[in-house]
Coordinates of C-alpha atoms in Angstrom, one line a residue:
M50 CA 10.4 3.4 -9.5
N51 CA 8.0 6.3 -9.1
K52 CA 4.1 6.8 -10.4
Q53 CA 5.2 8.2 -13.8
E54 CA 7.7 5.3 -14.4
L55 CA 4.9 3.0 -13.4
I56 CA 2.5 4.4 -15.7
T57 CA 5.1 4.4 -18.6
A58 CA 5.9 0.5 -17.8
I59 CA 2.3 -0.3 -17.8
A60 CA 1.5 1.6 -21.0
E61 CA 4.3 -0.1 -22.7
Q62 CA 3.7 -3.6 -21.4
S63 CA -0.2 -3.5 -22.0
G64 CA -0.1 -1.5 -25.3
L65 CA -2.3 1.1 -23.7
T66 CA -1.8 4.7 -24.2
R67 CA 0.0 6.8 -21.3
K68 CA -3.2 8.4 -20.8
D69 CA -5.3 5.3 -20.4
A70 CA -2.4 3.7 -18.1
D71 CA -2.6 6.7 -16.0
A72 CA -6.4 6.7 -15.6
A73 CA -6.1 2.7 -15.0
V74 CA -3.4 3.4 -11.9
K75 CA -5.4 6.2 -10.4
A76 CA -8.4 4.0 -10.4
F77 CA -6.5 1.1 -9.0
V78 CA -5.2 3.3 -6.1
E79 CA -8.8 5.0 -5.6
V80 CA -10.4 1.7 -5.3
V81 CA -7.8 0.0 -2.9
S82 CA -7.9 3.0 -0.8
G83 CA -11.6 3.4 -0.7
A84 CA -11.8 -0.5 0.2
L85 CA -9.3 0.1 3.0
K86 CA -10.9 3.0 4.4
E87 CA -14.2 1.0 4.7
G88 CA -12.2 -1.6 6.4
D89 CA -12.3 -4.2 3.7
R90 CA -9.4 -6.0 2.4
V91 CA -8.3 -6.3 -1.1
Q92 CA -6.7 -9.6 -2.0
M93 CA -5.0 -10.6 -5.4
I94 CA -4.2 -14.1 -5.5
G95 CA -0.4 -14.5 -6.1
F96 CA 0.4 -11.0 -5.7
G97 CA -0.6 -10.0 -2.1
T98 CA -3.2 -8.8 0.1
F99 CA -3.9 -5.2 1.2
E100 CA -5.8 -4.9 4.7
V101 CA -6.0 -2.5 7.7
S102 CA -4.6 -3.2 10.9
E103 CA -5.6 -1.7 14.1
R104 CA -2.8 -0.2 16.4
G105 CA -3.6 0.4 20.0
A106 CA -3.0 3.4 22.2
R107 CA 0.4 3.5 23.8
T108 CA 2.7 5.4 26.1
G109 CA 5.9 6.9 24.1
R110 CA 8.6 9.0 24.9
N111 CA 9.8 12.6 23.2
P112 CA 13.3 12.0 22.3
R113 CA 14.4 15.7 22.7
S114 CA 12.8 16.2 26.0
G115 CA 12.4 12.7 27.4
E116 CA 8.9 13.4 28.3
T117 CA 6.4 10.8 28.3
I118 CA 3.4 11.3 25.9
E119 CA 0.3 9.4 25.0
I120 CA 0.2 8.0 21.5
A121 CA -3.5 7.5 20.2
A122 CA -4.8 4.4 18.7
S123 CA -5.0 4.4 14.9
R124 CA -5.6 2.2 11.9
I125 CA -2.9 1.7 9.5
P126 CA -2.6 0.0 6.0
K127 CA -0.6 -2.9 5.5
F128 CA 0.3 -5.2 2.4
K129 CA 1.4 -8.7 2.7
A130 CA 3.0 -10.3 -0.4
G131 CA 1.6 -13.5 -1.6
K132 CA 3.7 -16.6 -2.2
A133 CA 4.2 -16.5 -5.8
L134 CA 5.5 -12.6 -5.4
R135 CA 7.9 -13.8 -2.6
D136 CA 9.0 -16.7 -4.7
L137 CA 9.7 -14.6 -7.9
I138 CA 11.6 -12.2 -5.7
N139 CA 13.8 -14.9 -4.1
E140 CA 14.6 -16.6 -7.4

């Protein structure tokens, strides 16, 4: 399912117009992205948790040349599914 299909499904299920559903999806993405950028976590009970994880600096290897390279530390977004979502998928 891509973004447009998600917007259509939300509009159909909620009774919103496609324009309103599009605005809601965009707002959700912006709010979650902003919270993660600030270092906060977004927890939706039953669905899951969006959070930021720290990835330390490490040494890697260029697969083409075999040369050793340094990979800088970074922050990455993670999603951990909630129990209700896991149970629903595994029915």
